[in-house]
């Protein structure tokens, strides 16, 4: 009997590919079948990809029975895309992004019988696992797209409060992260973000108090090559509410955040991509003046 031992070592793709390129754009096929986890109150409709939020609760620390509750839905027709180009034995261009429409209806309700200190909680509500494979020259490249539904709340109030605020926007958005070998800034990395939207805010404020409440619910996506951490992209509709006290007045700032980053040691795609890059969080938003019980006017 003859034994054969194999030793594997990390290697950059540029060690195997002298030149070649690939461009891929794919629908983000979110459904129950490829869902890997979900918290109570989160469900998804197959085929449409609509993600429903039904009484997704965040407990307020230190106040028994006090909650911030998210309701609504997110629908998306986002398309993940990337472009990979090798020349002269190294990576010349790498781009990753997601673009398309993001339709949301998100309502955040704060209910507390006493004042409470400011707190902040973020959660991953659901996640999916989608594999894609392609060839660069004769070398197989396996990509795993990992979309995640993320949500978060932060709030603080000086006393008993009951307030509900929401947005029902449709966004056209484009979040992109790209590397170019010839770029001399940020280790060759750059990020872009564009968004167009109408917000349609809702507001109901029955117990005026001094305080604030912020909430977001959106999509993040990790792009992993051979299961190794790669670029991460986020598109997050958000609600920021500042309550002005006994007058029943409030300021509502709402819109969408986009951000991107790539982890250090991203060696699987080549020596040029080993530098970490955290793109700035880019925001497009509008501000409204609100008055109890239910009026909001754009500034």
GROMACS .gro file of C-alpha atoms in nm:
model
  299
    1UNK     CA    1   0.000   0.000   0.000
    2UNK     CA    2   0.133   0.339  -0.098
    3UNK     CA    3   0.035   0.648   0.100
    4UNK     CA    4   0.012   0.991  -0.057
    5UNK     CA    5   0.020   1.306   0.155
    6UNK     CA    6  -0.103   1.638   0.029
    7UNK     CA    7  -0.005   1.971   0.177
    8UNK     CA    8  -0.218   2.274   0.095
    9UNK     CA    9  -0.105   2.634   0.116
   10UNK     CA   10  -0.278   2.968   0.070
   11UNK     CA   11  -0.222   3.100  -0.278
   12UNK     CA   12  -0.338   3.408  -0.459
   13UNK     CA   13  -0.540   3.361  -0.776
   14UNK     CA   14  -0.287   3.571  -0.962
   15UNK     CA   15  -0.037   3.288  -0.907
   16UNK     CA   16  -0.261   3.069  -1.125
   17UNK     CA   17  -0.402   3.324  -1.372
   18UNK     CA   18  -0.180   3.535  -1.594
   19UNK     CA   19  -0.471   3.712  -1.763
   20UNK     CA   20  -0.846   3.685  -1.790
   21UNK     CA   21  -1.163   3.857  -1.680
   22UNK     CA   22  -1.519   3.784  -1.580
   23UNK     CA   23  -1.828   3.996  -1.524
   24UNK     CA   24  -2.126   3.860  -1.337
   25UNK     CA   25  -2.461   4.017  -1.251
   26UNK     CA   26  -2.718   3.802  -1.074
   27UNK     CA   27  -3.062   3.845  -0.920
   28UNK     CA   28  -3.057   3.828  -0.542
   29UNK     CA   29  -3.281   3.522  -0.507
   30UNK     CA   30  -3.381   3.545  -0.142
   31UNK     CA   31  -3.628   3.276  -0.034
   32UNK     CA   32  -3.712   3.025   0.236
   33UNK     CA   33  -3.512   2.753   0.064
   34UNK     CA   34  -3.175   2.927   0.104
   35UNK     CA   35  -3.249   3.094   0.439
   36UNK     CA   36  -2.996   2.984   0.699
   37UNK     CA   37  -3.155   3.150   1.003
   38UNK     CA   38  -3.429   3.391   1.107
   39UNK     CA   39  -3.548   3.544   1.433
   40UNK     CA   40  -3.912   3.530   1.548
   41UNK     CA   41  -4.134   3.767   1.352
   42UNK     CA   42  -3.922   3.750   1.034
   43UNK     CA   43  -4.050   3.558   0.732
   44UNK     CA   44  -3.989   3.566   0.359
   45UNK     CA   45  -4.213   3.496   0.063
   46UNK     CA   46  -4.057   3.271  -0.200
   47UNK     CA   47  -4.044   3.398  -0.558
   48UNK     CA   48  -4.121   3.760  -0.458
   49UNK     CA   49  -3.839   3.780  -0.202
   50UNK     CA   50  -4.056   4.002   0.019
   51UNK     CA   51  -3.927   3.997   0.379
   52UNK     CA   52  -4.200   4.055   0.638
   53UNK     CA   53  -4.138   4.200   0.984
   54UNK     CA   54  -4.419   4.117   1.226
   55UNK     CA   55  -4.384   4.254   1.580
   56UNK     CA   56  -4.005   4.221   1.586
   57UNK     CA   57  -3.938   4.339   1.941
   58UNK     CA   58  -3.638   4.504   2.105
   59UNK     CA   59  -3.666   4.523   2.486
   60UNK     CA   60  -3.576   4.854   2.651
   61UNK     CA   61  -3.321   4.782   2.926
   62UNK     CA   62  -3.427   4.860   3.281
   63UNK     CA   63  -3.797   4.923   3.208
   64UNK     CA   64  -4.017   4.612   3.248
   65UNK     CA   65  -4.255   4.567   2.958
   66UNK     CA   66  -4.105   4.855   2.760
   67UNK     CA   67  -4.032   4.780   2.394
   68UNK     CA   68  -3.946   4.917   2.056
   69UNK     CA   69  -4.137   4.716   1.796
   70UNK     CA   70  -4.068   4.701   1.422
   71UNK     CA   71  -4.339   4.613   1.172
   72UNK     CA   72  -4.351   4.625   0.795
   73UNK     CA   73  -4.170   4.468   0.504
   74UNK     CA   74  -3.876   4.501   0.268
   75UNK     CA   75  -3.894   4.405  -0.099
   76UNK     CA   76  -3.588   4.411  -0.318
   77UNK     CA   77  -3.493   4.362  -0.680
   78UNK     CA   78  -3.125   4.411  -0.609
   79UNK     CA   79  -2.864   4.262  -0.837
   80UNK     CA   80  -2.525   4.166  -0.692
   81UNK     CA   81  -2.251   4.225  -0.945
   82UNK     CA   82  -1.878   4.192  -0.969
   83UNK     CA   83  -1.602   4.227  -1.222
   84UNK     CA   84  -1.263   4.062  -1.195
   85UNK     CA   85  -0.980   4.136  -1.440
   86UNK     CA   86  -0.628   3.994  -1.441
   87UNK     CA   87  -0.347   4.124  -1.660
   88UNK     CA   88   0.032   4.090  -1.654
   89UNK     CA   89   0.006   3.829  -1.381
   90UNK     CA   90  -0.180   4.040  -1.126
   91UNK     CA   91  -0.523   4.184  -1.058
   92UNK     CA   92  -0.594   4.499  -1.255
   93UNK     CA   93  -0.959   4.560  -1.160
   94UNK     CA   94  -1.194   4.418  -0.900
   95UNK     CA   95  -1.546   4.553  -0.851
   96UNK     CA   96  -1.831   4.434  -0.629
   97UNK     CA   97  -2.169   4.592  -0.574
   98UNK     CA   98  -2.544   4.567  -0.555
   99UNK     CA   99  -2.784   4.788  -0.743
  100UNK     CA  100  -3.156   4.803  -0.811
  101UNK     CA  101  -3.466   4.887  -0.610
  102UNK     CA  102  -3.539   4.850  -0.242
  103UNK     CA  103  -3.901   4.901  -0.139
  104UNK     CA  104  -3.970   4.922   0.232
  105UNK     CA  105  -4.244   4.996   0.479
  106UNK     CA  106  -4.103   5.015   0.827
  107UNK     CA  107  -4.281   5.140   1.140
  108UNK     CA  108  -4.108   5.173   1.477
  109UNK     CA  109  -4.326   5.199   1.788
  110UNK     CA  110  -4.181   5.300   2.125
  111UNK     CA  111  -4.385   5.217   2.436
  112UNK     CA  112  -4.249   5.279   2.786
  113UNK     CA  113  -4.416   5.354   3.121
  114UNK     CA  114  -4.111   5.537   3.257
  115UNK     CA  115  -3.806   5.726   3.143
  116UNK     CA  116  -3.497   5.529   3.042
  117UNK     CA  117  -3.131   5.584   2.962
  118UNK     CA  118  -3.009   5.584   2.604
  119UNK     CA  119  -2.933   5.240   2.463
  120UNK     CA  120  -2.840   5.089   2.129
  121UNK     CA  121  -2.904   4.735   1.995
  122UNK     CA  122  -2.827   4.591   1.650
  123UNK     CA  123  -2.938   4.248   1.528
  124UNK     CA  124  -2.904   4.020   1.232
  125UNK     CA  125  -3.264   3.915   1.173
  126UNK     CA  126  -3.218   3.667   0.889
  127UNK     CA  127  -2.949   3.545   0.651
  128UNK     CA  128  -2.915   3.350   0.328
  129UNK     CA  129  -2.645   3.155   0.147
  130UNK     CA  130  -2.625   3.166  -0.235
  131UNK     CA  131  -2.339   3.006  -0.433
  132UNK     CA  132  -2.214   3.107  -0.777
  133UNK     CA  133  -1.926   2.955  -0.977
  134UNK     CA  134  -1.748   3.072  -1.291
  135UNK     CA  135  -1.420   3.034  -1.479
  136UNK     CA  136  -1.142   3.288  -1.514
  137UNK     CA  137  -0.943   3.143  -1.799
  138UNK     CA  138  -0.934   2.776  -1.699
  139UNK     CA  139  -0.941   2.839  -1.323
  140UNK     CA  140  -1.272   2.777  -1.137
  141UNK     CA  141  -1.373   3.054  -0.898
  142UNK     CA  142  -1.643   2.985  -0.638
  143UNK     CA  143  -1.829   3.284  -0.494
  144UNK     CA  144  -2.070   3.270  -0.200
  145UNK     CA  145  -2.318   3.557  -0.170
  146UNK     CA  146  -2.441   3.598   0.187
  147UNK     CA  147  -2.728   3.851   0.210
  148UNK     CA  148  -2.839   3.945   0.562
  149UNK     CA  149  -3.140   4.133   0.690
  150UNK     CA  150  -3.011   4.365   0.961
  151UNK     CA  151  -3.199   4.593   1.197
  152UNK     CA  152  -3.118   4.814   1.489
  153UNK     CA  153  -3.273   5.055   1.735
  154UNK     CA  154  -3.144   5.320   1.973
  155UNK     CA  155  -3.349   5.539   2.201
  156UNK     CA  156  -3.369   5.739   2.520
  157UNK     CA  157  -3.659   5.920   2.690
  158UNK     CA  158  -3.711   6.147   2.992
  159UNK     CA  159  -4.044   5.990   3.089
  160UNK     CA  160  -4.342   5.780   2.985
  161UNK     CA  161  -4.372   5.776   2.608
  162UNK     CA  162  -4.585   5.636   2.330
  163UNK     CA  163  -4.475   5.723   1.979
  164UNK     CA  164  -4.496   5.556   1.639
  165UNK     CA  165  -4.303   5.672   1.335
  166UNK     CA  166  -4.256   5.513   0.995
  167UNK     CA  167  -4.144   5.545   0.636
  168UNK     CA  168  -4.277   5.379   0.323
  169UNK     CA  169  -4.012   5.452   0.062
  170UNK     CA  170  -3.906   5.305  -0.267
  171UNK     CA  171  -3.533   5.343  -0.322
  172UNK     CA  172  -3.332   5.312  -0.638
  173UNK     CA  173  -2.987   5.248  -0.503
  174UNK     CA  174  -2.637   5.156  -0.614
  175UNK     CA  175  -2.364   5.054  -0.367
  176UNK     CA  176  -2.027   4.973  -0.522
  177UNK     CA  177  -1.678   4.892  -0.398
  178UNK     CA  178  -1.394   4.876  -0.648
  179UNK     CA  179  -1.020   4.824  -0.667
  180UNK     CA  180  -0.799   4.952  -0.948
  181UNK     CA  181  -0.431   4.869  -0.963
  182UNK     CA  182  -0.346   5.211  -1.104
  183UNK     CA  183  -0.526   5.405  -0.828
  184UNK     CA  184  -0.279   5.563  -0.587
  185UNK     CA  185  -0.515   5.642  -0.296
  186UNK     CA  186  -0.662   5.411  -0.027
  187UNK     CA  187  -0.453   5.118  -0.141
  188UNK     CA  188  -0.634   5.125  -0.477
  189UNK     CA  189  -0.984   5.101  -0.322
  190UNK     CA  190  -1.283   5.328  -0.374
  191UNK     CA  191  -1.654   5.317  -0.295
  192UNK     CA  192  -1.961   5.487  -0.442
  193UNK     CA  193  -2.322   5.517  -0.334
  194UNK     CA  194  -2.624   5.671  -0.502
  195UNK     CA  195  -2.991   5.667  -0.405
  196UNK     CA  196  -3.316   5.824  -0.521
  197UNK     CA  197  -3.630   5.795  -0.311
  198UNK     CA  198  -3.962   5.926  -0.181
  199UNK     CA  199  -4.015   5.867   0.191
  200UNK     CA  200  -4.388   5.909   0.277
  201UNK     CA  201  -4.334   5.948   0.654
  202UNK     CA  202  -4.597   5.858   0.917
  203UNK     CA  203  -4.605   5.996   1.272
  204UNK     CA  204  -4.827   5.940   1.576
  205UNK     CA  205  -4.728   6.090   1.911
  206UNK     CA  206  -4.976   6.049   2.196
  207UNK     CA  207  -4.755   6.103   2.505
  208UNK     CA  208  -4.517   6.396   2.447
  209UNK     CA  209  -4.177   6.373   2.615
  210UNK     CA  210  -3.816   6.478   2.563
  211UNK     CA  211  -3.615   6.206   2.395
  212UNK     CA  212  -3.503   6.037   2.077
  213UNK     CA  213  -3.562   5.720   1.882
  214UNK     CA  214  -3.368   5.577   1.591
  215UNK     CA  215  -3.432   5.263   1.387
  216UNK     CA  216  -3.312   5.101   1.067
  217UNK     CA  217  -3.387   4.785   0.875
  218UNK     CA  218  -3.196   4.700   0.561
  219UNK     CA  219  -2.983   4.456   0.367
  220UNK     CA  220  -2.616   4.377   0.401
  221UNK     CA  221  -2.429   4.141   0.173
  222UNK     CA  222  -2.096   3.964   0.216
  223UNK     CA  223  -1.921   3.839  -0.097
  224UNK     CA  224  -1.687   3.551  -0.014
  225UNK     CA  225  -1.446   3.382  -0.254
  226UNK     CA  226  -1.387   3.017  -0.160
  227UNK     CA  227  -1.550   3.093   0.176
  228UNK     CA  228  -1.286   3.353   0.265
  229UNK     CA  229  -1.405   3.691   0.393
  230UNK     CA  230  -1.427   3.945   0.115
  231UNK     CA  231  -1.614   4.269   0.053
  232UNK     CA  232  -1.921   4.365   0.257
  233UNK     CA  233  -2.191   4.603   0.131
  234UNK     CA  234  -2.487   4.762   0.313
  235UNK     CA  235  -2.801   4.953   0.212
  236UNK     CA  236  -3.008   5.058   0.515
  237UNK     CA  237  -3.329   5.266   0.522
  238UNK     CA  238  -3.339   5.451   0.855
  239UNK     CA  239  -3.559   5.664   1.082
  240UNK     CA  240  -3.409   5.918   1.327
  241UNK     CA  241  -3.663   6.093   1.552
  242UNK     CA  242  -3.589   6.371   1.803
  243UNK     CA  243  -3.873   6.448   2.045
  244UNK     CA  244  -3.889   6.807   2.173
  245UNK     CA  245  -4.085   6.759   2.495
  246UNK     CA  246  -4.424   6.879   2.613
  247UNK     CA  247  -4.493   7.082   2.297
  248UNK     CA  248  -4.547   6.757   2.107
  249UNK     CA  249  -4.301   6.869   1.842
  250UNK     CA  250  -4.049   6.638   1.680
  251UNK     CA  251  -3.786   6.638   1.408
  252UNK     CA  252  -3.776   6.338   1.176
  253UNK     CA  253  -3.469   6.265   0.967
  254UNK     CA  254  -3.503   5.971   0.733
  255UNK     CA  255  -3.336   5.825   0.429
  256UNK     CA  256  -3.088   5.554   0.341
  257UNK     CA  257  -2.729   5.474   0.439
  258UNK     CA  258  -2.483   5.294   0.215
  259UNK     CA  259  -2.146   5.156   0.319
  260UNK     CA  260  -1.881   4.909   0.210
  261UNK     CA  261  -1.563   4.754   0.342
  262UNK     CA  262  -1.309   4.484   0.269
  263UNK     CA  263  -1.118   4.292   0.535
  264UNK     CA  264  -0.740   4.273   0.558
  265UNK     CA  265  -0.570   3.960   0.431
  266UNK     CA  266  -0.798   3.917   0.130
  267UNK     CA  267  -0.517   3.715  -0.030
  268UNK     CA  268  -0.728   3.476  -0.232
  269UNK     CA  269  -0.770   3.743  -0.498
  270UNK     CA  270  -0.414   3.856  -0.511
  271UNK     CA  271  -0.138   4.045  -0.339
  272UNK     CA  272  -0.278   4.380  -0.448
  273UNK     CA  273  -0.589   4.330  -0.235
  274UNK     CA  274  -0.434   4.254   0.102
  275UNK     CA  275  -0.492   4.604   0.240
  276UNK     CA  276  -0.812   4.653   0.440
  277UNK     CA  277  -1.043   4.930   0.329
  278UNK     CA  278  -1.339   5.067   0.527
  279UNK     CA  279  -1.536   5.289   0.298
  280UNK     CA  280  -1.716   5.579   0.465
  281UNK     CA  281  -2.084   5.538   0.546
  282UNK     CA  282  -2.262   5.760   0.294
  283UNK     CA  283  -2.605   5.901   0.368
  284UNK     CA  284  -2.886   6.049   0.163
  285UNK     CA  285  -3.168   6.181   0.379
  286UNK     CA  286  -3.447   6.435   0.421
  287UNK     CA  287  -3.567   6.621   0.730
  288UNK     CA  288  -3.929   6.676   0.840
  289UNK     CA  289  -4.082   6.886   1.116
  290UNK     CA  290  -4.355   6.692   1.297
  291UNK     CA  291  -4.626   6.798   1.541
  292UNK     CA  292  -4.843   6.581   1.764
  293UNK     CA  293  -5.055   6.393   1.703
  294UNK     CA  294  -4.977   6.307   1.341
  295UNK     CA  295  -4.849   6.588   1.114
  296UNK     CA  296  -4.512   6.589   0.934
  297UNK     CA  297  -4.400   6.863   0.695
  298UNK     CA  298  -4.086   6.849   0.481
  299UNK     CA  299  -3.829   7.118   0.561
   0.00000   0.00000   0.00000
